[in-house]
Coordinates of C-alpha atoms and ligand atoms in Angstrom, one line a residue:
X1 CA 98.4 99.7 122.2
X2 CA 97.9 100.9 118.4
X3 CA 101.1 100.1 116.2
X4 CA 102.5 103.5 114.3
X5 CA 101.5 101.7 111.5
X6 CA 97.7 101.0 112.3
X7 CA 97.8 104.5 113.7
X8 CA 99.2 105.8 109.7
X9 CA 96.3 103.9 108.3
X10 CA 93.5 104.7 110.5
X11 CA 94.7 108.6 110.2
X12 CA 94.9 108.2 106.6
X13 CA 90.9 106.8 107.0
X14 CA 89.7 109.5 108.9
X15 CA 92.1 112.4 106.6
X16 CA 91.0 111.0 103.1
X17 CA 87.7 108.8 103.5
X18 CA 85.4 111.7 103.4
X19 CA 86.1 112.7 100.0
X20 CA 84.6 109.8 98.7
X21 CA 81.4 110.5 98.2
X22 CA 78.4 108.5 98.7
X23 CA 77.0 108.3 95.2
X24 CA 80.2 107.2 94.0
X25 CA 80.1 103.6 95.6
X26 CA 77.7 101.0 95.3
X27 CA 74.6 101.5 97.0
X28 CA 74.0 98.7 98.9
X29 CA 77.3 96.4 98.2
X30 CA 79.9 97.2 100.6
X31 CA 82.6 98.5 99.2
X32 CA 86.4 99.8 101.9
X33 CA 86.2 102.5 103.7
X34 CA 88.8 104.2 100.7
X35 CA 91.1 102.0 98.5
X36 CA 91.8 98.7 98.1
X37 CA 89.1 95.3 99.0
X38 CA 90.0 92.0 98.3
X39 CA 88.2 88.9 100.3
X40 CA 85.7 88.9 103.0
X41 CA 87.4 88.2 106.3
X42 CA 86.2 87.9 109.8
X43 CA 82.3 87.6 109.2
X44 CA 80.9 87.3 112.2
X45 CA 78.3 88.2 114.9
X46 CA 79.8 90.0 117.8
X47 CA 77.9 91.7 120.3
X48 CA 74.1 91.0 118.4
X49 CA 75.8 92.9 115.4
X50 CA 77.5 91.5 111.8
X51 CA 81.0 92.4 111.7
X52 CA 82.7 92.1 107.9
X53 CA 86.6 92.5 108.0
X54 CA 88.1 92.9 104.3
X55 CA 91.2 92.3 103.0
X56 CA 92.4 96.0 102.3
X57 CA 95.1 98.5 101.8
X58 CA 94.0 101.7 102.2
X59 CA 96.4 104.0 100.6
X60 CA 95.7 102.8 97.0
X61 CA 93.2 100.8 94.5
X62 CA 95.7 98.9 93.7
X63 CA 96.8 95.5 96.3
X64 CA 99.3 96.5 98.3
X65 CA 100.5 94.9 101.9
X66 CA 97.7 93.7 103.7
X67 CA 95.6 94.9 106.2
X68 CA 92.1 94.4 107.4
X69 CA 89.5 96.9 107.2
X70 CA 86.1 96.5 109.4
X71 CA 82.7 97.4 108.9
X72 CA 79.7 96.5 111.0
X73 CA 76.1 96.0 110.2
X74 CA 72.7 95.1 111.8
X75 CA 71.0 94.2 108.4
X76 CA 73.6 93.3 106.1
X77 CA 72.7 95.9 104.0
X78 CA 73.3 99.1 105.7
X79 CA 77.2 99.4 106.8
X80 CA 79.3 101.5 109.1
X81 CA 82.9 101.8 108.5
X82 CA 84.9 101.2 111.5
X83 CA 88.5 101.6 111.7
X84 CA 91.3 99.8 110.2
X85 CA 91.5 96.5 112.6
X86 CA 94.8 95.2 112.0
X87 CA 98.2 96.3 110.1
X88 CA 101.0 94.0 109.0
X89 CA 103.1 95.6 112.0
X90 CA 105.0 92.7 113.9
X91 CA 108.0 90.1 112.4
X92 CA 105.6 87.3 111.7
X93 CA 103.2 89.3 109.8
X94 CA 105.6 92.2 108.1
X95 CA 104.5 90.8 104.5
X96 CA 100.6 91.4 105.1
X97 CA 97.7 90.0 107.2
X98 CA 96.6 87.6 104.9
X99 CA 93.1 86.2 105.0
X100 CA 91.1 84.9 108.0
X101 CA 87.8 84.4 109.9
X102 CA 86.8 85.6 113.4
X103 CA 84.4 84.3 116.4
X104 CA 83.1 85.8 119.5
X105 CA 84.4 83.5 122.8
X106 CA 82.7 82.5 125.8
X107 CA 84.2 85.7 127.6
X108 CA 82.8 88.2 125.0
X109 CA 85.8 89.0 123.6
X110 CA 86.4 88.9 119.5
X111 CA 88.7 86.7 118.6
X112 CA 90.3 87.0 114.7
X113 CA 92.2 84.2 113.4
X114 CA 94.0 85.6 110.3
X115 CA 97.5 84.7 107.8
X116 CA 100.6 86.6 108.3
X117 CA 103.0 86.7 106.0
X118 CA 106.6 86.9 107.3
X119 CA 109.4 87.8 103.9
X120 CA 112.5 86.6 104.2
X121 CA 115.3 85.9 101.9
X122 CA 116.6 82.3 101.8
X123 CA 120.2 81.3 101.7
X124 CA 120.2 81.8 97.6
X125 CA 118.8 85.4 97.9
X126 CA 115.5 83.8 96.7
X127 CA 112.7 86.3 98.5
X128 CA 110.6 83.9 100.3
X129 CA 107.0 84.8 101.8
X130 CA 106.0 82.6 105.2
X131 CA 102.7 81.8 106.0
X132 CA 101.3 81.4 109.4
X133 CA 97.9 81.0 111.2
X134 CA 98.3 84.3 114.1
X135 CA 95.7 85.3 116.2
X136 CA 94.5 88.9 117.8
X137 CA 92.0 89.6 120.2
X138 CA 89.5 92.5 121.1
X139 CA 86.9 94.7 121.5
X140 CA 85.4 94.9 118.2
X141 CA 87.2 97.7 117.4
X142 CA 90.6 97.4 118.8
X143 CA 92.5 94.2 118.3
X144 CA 96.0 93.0 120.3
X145 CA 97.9 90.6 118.8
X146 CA 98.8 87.3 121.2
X147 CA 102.4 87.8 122.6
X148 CA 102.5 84.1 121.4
X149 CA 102.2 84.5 117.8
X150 CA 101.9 82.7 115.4
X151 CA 99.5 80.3 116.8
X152 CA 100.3 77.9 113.8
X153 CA 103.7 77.4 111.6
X154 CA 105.7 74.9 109.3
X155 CA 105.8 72.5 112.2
X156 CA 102.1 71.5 112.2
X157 CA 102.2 70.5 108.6
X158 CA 101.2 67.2 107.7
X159 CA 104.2 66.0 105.6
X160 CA 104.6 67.5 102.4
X161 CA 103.0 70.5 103.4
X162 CA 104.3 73.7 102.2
X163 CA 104.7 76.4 104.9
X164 CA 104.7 78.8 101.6
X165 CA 101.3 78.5 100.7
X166 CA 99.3 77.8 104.2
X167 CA 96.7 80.3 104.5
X168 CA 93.1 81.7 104.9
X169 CA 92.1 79.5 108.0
X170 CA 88.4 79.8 108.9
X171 CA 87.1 79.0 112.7
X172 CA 83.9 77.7 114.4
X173 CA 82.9 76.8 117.0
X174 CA 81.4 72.7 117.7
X175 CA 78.9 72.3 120.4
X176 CA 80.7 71.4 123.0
X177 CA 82.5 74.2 123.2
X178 CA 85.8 73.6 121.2
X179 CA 86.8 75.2 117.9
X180 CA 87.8 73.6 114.9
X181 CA 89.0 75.2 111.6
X182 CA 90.2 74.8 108.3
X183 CA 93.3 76.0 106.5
X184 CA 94.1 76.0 102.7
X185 CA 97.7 74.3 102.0
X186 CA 99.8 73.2 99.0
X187 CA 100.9 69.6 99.5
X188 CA 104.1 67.7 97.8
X189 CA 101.8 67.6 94.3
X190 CA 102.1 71.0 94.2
X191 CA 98.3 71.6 94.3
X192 CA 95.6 72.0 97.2
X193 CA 94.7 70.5 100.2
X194 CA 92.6 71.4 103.3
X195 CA 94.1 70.8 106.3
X196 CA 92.0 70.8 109.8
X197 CA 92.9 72.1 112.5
X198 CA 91.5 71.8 116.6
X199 CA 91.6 73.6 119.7
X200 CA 90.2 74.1 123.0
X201 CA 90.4 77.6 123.7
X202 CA 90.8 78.7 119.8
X203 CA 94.2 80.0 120.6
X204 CA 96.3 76.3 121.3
X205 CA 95.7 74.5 117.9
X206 CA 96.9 70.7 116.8
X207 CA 96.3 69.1 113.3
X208 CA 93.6 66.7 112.7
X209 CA 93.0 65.8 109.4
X210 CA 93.1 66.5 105.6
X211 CA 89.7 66.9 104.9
X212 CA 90.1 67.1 101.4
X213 CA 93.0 67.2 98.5
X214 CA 92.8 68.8 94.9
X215 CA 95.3 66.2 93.3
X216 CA 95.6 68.9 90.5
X217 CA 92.0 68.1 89.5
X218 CA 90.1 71.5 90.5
X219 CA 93.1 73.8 89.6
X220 CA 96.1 74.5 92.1
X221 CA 96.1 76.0 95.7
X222 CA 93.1 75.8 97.2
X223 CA 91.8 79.1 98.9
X224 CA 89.6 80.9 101.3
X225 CA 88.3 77.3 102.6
X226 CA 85.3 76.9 104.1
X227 CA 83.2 73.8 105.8
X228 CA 79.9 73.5 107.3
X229 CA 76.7 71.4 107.7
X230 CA 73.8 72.5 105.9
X231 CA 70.3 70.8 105.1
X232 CA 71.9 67.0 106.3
X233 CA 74.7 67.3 104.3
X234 CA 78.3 68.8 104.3
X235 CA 79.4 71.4 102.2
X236 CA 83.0 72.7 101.7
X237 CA 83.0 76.1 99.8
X238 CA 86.7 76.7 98.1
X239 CA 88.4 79.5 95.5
X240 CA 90.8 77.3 93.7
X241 CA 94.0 79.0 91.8
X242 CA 94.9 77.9 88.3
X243 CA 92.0 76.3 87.1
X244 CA 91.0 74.8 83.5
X245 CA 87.8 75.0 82.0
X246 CA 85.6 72.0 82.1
X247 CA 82.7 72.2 79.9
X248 CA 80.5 75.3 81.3
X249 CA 81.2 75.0 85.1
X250 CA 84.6 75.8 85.3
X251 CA 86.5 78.5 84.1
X252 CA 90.1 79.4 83.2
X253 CA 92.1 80.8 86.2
X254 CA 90.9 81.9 89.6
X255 CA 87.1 80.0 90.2
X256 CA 85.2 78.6 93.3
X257 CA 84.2 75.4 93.7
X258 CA 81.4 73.8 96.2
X259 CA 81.7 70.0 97.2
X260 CA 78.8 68.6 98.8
X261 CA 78.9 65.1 100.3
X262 CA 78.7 63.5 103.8
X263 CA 80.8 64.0 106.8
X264 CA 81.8 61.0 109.0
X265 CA 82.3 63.1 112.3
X266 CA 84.2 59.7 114.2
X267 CA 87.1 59.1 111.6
X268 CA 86.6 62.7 110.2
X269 CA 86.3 61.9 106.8
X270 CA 84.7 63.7 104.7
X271 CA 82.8 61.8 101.2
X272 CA 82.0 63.8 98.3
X273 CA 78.7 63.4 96.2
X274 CA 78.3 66.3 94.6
X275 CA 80.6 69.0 92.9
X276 CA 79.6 72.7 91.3
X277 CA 80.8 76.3 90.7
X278 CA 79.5 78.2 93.3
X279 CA 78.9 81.4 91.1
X280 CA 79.0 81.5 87.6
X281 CA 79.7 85.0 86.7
X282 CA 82.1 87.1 85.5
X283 CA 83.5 88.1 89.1
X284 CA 83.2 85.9 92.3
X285 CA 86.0 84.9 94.6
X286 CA 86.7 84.0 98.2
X287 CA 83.2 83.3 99.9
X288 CA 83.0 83.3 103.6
X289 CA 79.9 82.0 105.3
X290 CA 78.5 83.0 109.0
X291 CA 75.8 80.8 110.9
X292 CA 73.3 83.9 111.9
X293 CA 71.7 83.7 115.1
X294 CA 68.5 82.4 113.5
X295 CA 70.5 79.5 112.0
X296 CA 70.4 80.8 108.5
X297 CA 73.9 80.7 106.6
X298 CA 75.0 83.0 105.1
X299 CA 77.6 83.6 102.2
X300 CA 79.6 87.0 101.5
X301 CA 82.5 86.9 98.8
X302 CA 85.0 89.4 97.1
X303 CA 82.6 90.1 94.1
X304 CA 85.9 90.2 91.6
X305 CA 88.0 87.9 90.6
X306 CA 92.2 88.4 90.6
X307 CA 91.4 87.7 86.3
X308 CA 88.7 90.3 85.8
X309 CA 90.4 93.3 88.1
X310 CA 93.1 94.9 85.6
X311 CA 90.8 97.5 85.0
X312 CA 90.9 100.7 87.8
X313 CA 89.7 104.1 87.3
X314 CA 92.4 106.2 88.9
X315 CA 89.7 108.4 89.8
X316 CA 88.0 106.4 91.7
X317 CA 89.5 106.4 95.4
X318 CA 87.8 102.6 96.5
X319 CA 88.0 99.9 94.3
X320 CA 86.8 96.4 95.2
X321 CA 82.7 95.1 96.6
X322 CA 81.7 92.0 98.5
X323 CA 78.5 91.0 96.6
X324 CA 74.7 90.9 98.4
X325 CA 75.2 88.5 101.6
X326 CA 73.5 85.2 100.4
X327 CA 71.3 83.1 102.4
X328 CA 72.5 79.0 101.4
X329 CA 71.1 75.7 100.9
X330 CA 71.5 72.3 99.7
X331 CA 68.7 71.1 97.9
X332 CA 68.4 68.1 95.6
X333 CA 72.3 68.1 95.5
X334 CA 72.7 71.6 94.7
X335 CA 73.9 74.6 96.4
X336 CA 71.0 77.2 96.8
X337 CA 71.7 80.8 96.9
X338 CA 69.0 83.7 97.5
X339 CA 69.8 87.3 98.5
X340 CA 69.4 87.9 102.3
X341 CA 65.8 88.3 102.9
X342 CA 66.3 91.5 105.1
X343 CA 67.2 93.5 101.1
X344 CA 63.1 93.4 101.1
X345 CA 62.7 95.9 103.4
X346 CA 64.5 98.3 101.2
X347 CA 61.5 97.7 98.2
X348 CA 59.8 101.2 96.9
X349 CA 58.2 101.2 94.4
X350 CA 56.5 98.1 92.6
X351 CA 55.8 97.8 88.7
X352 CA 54.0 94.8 87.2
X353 CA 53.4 94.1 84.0
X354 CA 52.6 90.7 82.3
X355 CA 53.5 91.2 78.3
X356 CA 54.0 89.2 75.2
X357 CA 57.9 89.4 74.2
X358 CA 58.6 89.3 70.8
X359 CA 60.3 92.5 69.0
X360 CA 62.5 94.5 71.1
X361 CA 60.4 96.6 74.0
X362 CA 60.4 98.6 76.8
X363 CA 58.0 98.4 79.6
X364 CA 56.7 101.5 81.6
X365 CA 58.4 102.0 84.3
X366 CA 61.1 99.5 84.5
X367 CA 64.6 101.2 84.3
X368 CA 67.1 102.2 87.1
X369 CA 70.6 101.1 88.1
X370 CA 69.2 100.3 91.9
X371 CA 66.5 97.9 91.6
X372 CA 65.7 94.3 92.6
X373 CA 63.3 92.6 89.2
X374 CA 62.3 89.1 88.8
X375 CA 61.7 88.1 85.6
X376 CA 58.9 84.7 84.9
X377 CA 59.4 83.3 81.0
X378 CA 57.1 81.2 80.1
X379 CA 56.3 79.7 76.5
X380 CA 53.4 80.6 74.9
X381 CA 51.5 77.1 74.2
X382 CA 54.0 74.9 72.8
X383 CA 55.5 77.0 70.9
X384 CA 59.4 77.1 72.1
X385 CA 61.0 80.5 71.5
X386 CA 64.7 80.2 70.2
X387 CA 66.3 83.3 72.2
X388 CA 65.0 85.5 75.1
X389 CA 67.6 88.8 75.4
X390 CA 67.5 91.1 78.1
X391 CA 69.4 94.3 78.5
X392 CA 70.1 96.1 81.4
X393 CA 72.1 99.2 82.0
X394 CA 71.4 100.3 78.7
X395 CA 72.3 104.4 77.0
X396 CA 72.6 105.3 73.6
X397 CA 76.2 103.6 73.8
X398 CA 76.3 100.8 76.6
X399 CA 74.6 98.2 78.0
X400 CA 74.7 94.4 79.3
X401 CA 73.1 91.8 77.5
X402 CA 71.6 88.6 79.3
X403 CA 70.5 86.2 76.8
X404 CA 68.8 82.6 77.4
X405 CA 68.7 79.8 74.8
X406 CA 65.5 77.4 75.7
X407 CA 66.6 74.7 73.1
X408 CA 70.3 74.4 74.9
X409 CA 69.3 75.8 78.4
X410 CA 72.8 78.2 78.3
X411 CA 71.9 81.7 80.1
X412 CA 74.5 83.9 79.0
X413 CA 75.5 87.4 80.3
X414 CA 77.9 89.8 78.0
X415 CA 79.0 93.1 79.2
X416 CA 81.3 93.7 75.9
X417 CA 79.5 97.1 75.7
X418 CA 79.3 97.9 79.5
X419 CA 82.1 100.6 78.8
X420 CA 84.9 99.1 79.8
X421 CA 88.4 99.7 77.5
X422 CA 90.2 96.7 78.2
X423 CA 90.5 93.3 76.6
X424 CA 89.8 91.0 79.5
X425 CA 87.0 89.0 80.2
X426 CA 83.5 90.1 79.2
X427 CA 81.4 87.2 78.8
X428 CA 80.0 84.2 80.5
X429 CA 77.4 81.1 79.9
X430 CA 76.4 78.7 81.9
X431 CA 74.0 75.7 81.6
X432 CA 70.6 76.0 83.4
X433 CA 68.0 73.7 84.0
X434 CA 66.2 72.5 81.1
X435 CA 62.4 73.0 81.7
X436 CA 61.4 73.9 78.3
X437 CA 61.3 77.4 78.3
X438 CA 60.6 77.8 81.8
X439 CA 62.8 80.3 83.1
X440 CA 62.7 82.5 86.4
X441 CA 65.6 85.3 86.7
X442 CA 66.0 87.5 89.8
X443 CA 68.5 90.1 89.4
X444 CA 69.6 92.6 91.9
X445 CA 71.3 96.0 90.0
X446 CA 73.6 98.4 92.0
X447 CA 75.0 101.4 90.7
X448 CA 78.2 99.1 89.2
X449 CA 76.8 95.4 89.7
X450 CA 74.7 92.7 88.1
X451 CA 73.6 89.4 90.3
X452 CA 71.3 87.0 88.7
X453 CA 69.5 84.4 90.5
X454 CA 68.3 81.8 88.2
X455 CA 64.9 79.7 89.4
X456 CA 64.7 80.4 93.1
X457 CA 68.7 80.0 93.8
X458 CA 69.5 77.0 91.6
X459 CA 72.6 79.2 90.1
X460 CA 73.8 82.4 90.8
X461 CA 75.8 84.9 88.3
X462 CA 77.7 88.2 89.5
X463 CA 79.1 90.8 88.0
X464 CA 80.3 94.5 87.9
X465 CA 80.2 96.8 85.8
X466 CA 81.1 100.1 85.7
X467 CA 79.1 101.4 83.2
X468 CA 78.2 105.3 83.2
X469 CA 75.1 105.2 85.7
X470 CA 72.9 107.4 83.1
X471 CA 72.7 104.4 81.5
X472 CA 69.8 102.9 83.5
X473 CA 67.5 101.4 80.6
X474 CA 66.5 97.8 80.3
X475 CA 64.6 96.1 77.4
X476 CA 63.3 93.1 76.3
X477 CA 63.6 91.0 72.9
X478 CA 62.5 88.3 72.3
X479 CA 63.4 86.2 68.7
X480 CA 59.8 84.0 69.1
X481 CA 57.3 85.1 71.1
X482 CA 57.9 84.6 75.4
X483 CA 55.1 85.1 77.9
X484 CA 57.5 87.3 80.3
X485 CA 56.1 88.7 83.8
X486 CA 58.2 91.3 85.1
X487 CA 58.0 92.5 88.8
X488 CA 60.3 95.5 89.5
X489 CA 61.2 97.5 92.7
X490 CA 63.5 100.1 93.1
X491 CA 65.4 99.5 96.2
X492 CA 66.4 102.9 98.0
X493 CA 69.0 102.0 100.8
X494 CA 70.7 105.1 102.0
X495 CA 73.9 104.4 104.5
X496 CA 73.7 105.2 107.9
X497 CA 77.1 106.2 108.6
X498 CA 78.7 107.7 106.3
X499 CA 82.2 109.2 106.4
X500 CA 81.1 111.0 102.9
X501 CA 78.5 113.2 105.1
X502 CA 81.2 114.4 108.0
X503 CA 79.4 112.2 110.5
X504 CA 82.8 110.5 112.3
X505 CA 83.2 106.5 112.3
X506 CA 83.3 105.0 115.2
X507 CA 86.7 105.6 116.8
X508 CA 88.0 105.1 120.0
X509 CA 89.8 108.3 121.7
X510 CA 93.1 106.3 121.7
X511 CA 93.4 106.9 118.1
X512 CA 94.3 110.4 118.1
X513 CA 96.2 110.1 121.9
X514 CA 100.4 110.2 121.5
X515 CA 101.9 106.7 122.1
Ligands
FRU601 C1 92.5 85.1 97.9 C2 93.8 85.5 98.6 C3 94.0 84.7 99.9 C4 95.0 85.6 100.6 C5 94.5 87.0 100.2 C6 95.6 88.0 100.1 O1 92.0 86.1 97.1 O2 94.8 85.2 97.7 O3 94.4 83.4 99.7 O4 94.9 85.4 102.0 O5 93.9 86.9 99.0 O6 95.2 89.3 99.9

């Protein structure tokens, strides 16, 4: 049965989506069907395909109450939109369905774990907002909420717990066939903690453990939780609120963080060893990671930051993009992240050129605002070069300037002239690995994003920019002389569905039947 309220959004998808037009969203970063994205939610395999939920509110670019909208892929690349799974319709979830994560059970049903936020004013008049863990179930297109709702409340807190801040829990599935996940909560210290939950049937859920607490170390409220093994060790990926810089690997205000360390899986404790940004870009928030089939895992996040969006083009009728699905590793302590290998198959045309760097340059043939380059620097004999710049989505009047430091190892990216008009945010650095000079950049452009991967996935930058897209130059300077080799591709990655082209998502007939 489709709420009047899923039924307003899913008209409103199917009334307004095809008026935004193809070329006016990234090419190959997903971006909602129309309106509003925030985090990734529900990444999952169902049915042999990837299903990516979003936090989304379809009637503006601006938040609004939450619901989730749903698009399916079988490359991770190419999307169709389906329609809007769930809207904040029942008592517990009236203030928005807040993050979650989503599994396909034994009986091939798809099962979504997700927040909802119930308001309701306290004895004071004080507007209060009520987290709980709720779970709906369905086809993979339609989704029924359980009669028994939520699944869990205040009363399976650990002590202290706040039932205020209790949110994004994300599920799996352990190999003997019963489901474990993780919620972020605020203890008594006012910061973060991740709570653990277990179940047998992913429905019936009782706390565990606390896997792991902030103490008002790594920022506030820990968010968008996630926990996984990964190359013999454990990894917990989590957006923390509130933070304070710490040197270059943590920011001011809304960051991620990545603890690695070992899991004892008898007294479920978990030990850390190592601890990192996960991106270190401009805007990166809220990962959520899948196991694929073919035991990769893989890492999708909101590819802004609640810091860096104050700026919305009113004209624009989608605002928000998960950036390029990431396949992870751990690898002498570190969290490795590459672009999914299936982005390959959407390589045209190849330019090589191996060049001397030293005054400003262009090379033949390397431009474009869609295009996947790797860039090789290497110092000519010993002779260390003080500052490499690169600029990318360059006109007469904009561009984005990477620049790398050998003799401090800080890669920096500033998009000052990128075209935006606010004063917020527009530049970044980060410490690399010091190899004298040795430096190996991938970086994927869309039509409004940079992502740089720096030496095979040791570090990972994003960010977007919105930058007029006949501004597709790139240059090279180099202040010293660089040996640089530059292989480019254009990557050419029309979607299959698209509601821009008339073709229809993929509705059921219900939608349009009278309740
Ligand atoms: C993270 C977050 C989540 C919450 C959602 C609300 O970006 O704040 O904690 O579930 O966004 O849209």
């Amino acid at each position: 049965m489709i709420s009047e309220k899923l039924r307003k959004a899913r008209e409103y998808e199917q009334q307004y989506a095809p008026y935004v037009l193809p070329e006016s969203r990234p090419a190959y970063h997903l971006t909602p069907m129309i309106g509003w994205m925030n985090d990734p939610n529900g990444f999952s395999c169902y049915k042999g395909e990837y299903h990516l939920f979003y936090q989304y509110y379809p009637y503006s670019v601006q938040w609004g109450s939450m619901h989730w909208g749903h698009a399916v892929s079988r490359d991770l690349i190419r999307w169709e939109y389906l329609p809007c799974a769930l809207a904040p319709d029942q008592p517990y979830d009236n203030g928005g369905c807040f993050s979650g994560s989503a599994i396909e059970l034994p009986d091939g049903q798809h099962l979504l774990l997700y927040t909802g936020v119930r308001c309701q004013t306290a004895e004071d008049g004080i507007r209060q907002e009520v987290q709980t863990q709720c779970v709906a179930i369905g086809d993979g297109i339609d989704y029924e909420k359980l009669d028994c709702n939520p699944v869990l409340d205040a009363a399976n807190l650990p002590e202290g717990g706040s039932p205020f801040d209790f949110r994004d829990p994300k599920l799996w599935r352990e190999e003997d066939g019963s489901y474990t996940c993780i919620v972020g909560n605020r203890p008594a210290d006012g910061s973060g903690s991740l709570l653990i939950y277990r179940s047998e049937d992913a429905i019936h859920w009782t706390f565990d453990t606390v896997l792991d607490e902030c103490h008002n170390e790594f920022g506030k409220m820990w968010e968008c939780p996630d926990f996984f093994p990964l190359d013999g060790k454990w990894v917990i990926l989590t957006s923390p609120q509130d933070m304070t810089p710490s040197g270059l690997e943590f920011h001011n205000g809304n960051g991620t963080l990545c603890l690695i360390g070992s899991y004892d899986e008898g007294t479920h404790t978990f030990q850390r060893e190592e601890l990192q940004s996960i991106d270190y870009g401009l805007d990166f928030y809220a990962t959520q990671t899948l196991l694929a089939p073919d035991g990769r895992r893989i890492m999708v996040a909101w590819m802004q930051n609640w810091d860096t969006c104050v700026v919305v083009n009113r004209e624009q009728r989608w605002y928000g993009q998960m950036c390029i699905p990431r396949e992870l590793a751990v690898r002498e302590g570190k969290l490795i992240q590459n672009p999914v290998r299936e982005l390959e198959a959407y390589r045209g045309r190849r330019v090589f050129h191996r060049v001397t760097v030293c005054q400003e340059m262009t090379l033949q043939g390397v431009y474009g605002r869609m295009v996947d380059m790797t860039i090789t620097l290497h110092p000519v004999e010993n002779d260390i070069y003080q500052l490499f710049k690169l600029k990318v989505a360059r006109g007469s009047q904009h561009d984005t300037t990477i620049t790398y430091k050998p003799r401090t190892s800080v890669l920096c990216i500033n998009r000052s002239n990128a075209g935006f008009r606010r004063d917020f945010v527009h530049e970044r650095k980060c410490l690399v690995r010091r190899q004298n000079g040795e430096l190996k950049l991938r970086i994927l452009l869309d039509r409004f994003s940079i992502e740089i991967f720096v030496n095979d996935g040791e570090q990972a930058l994003s960010t977007t920019i919105y930058t007029p897209l006949t501004a597709d130059g790139i240059s090279f300077e180099c202040f010293g002389q660089v040996l640089a080799e530059v292989e480019k591709y254009d990557l050419i990655v029309e979607q299959s569905d698209s509601t821009a082209t008339g073709e229809p998502v993929r509705f059921h007939q219900s939608v349009n039947e009278p309740q």
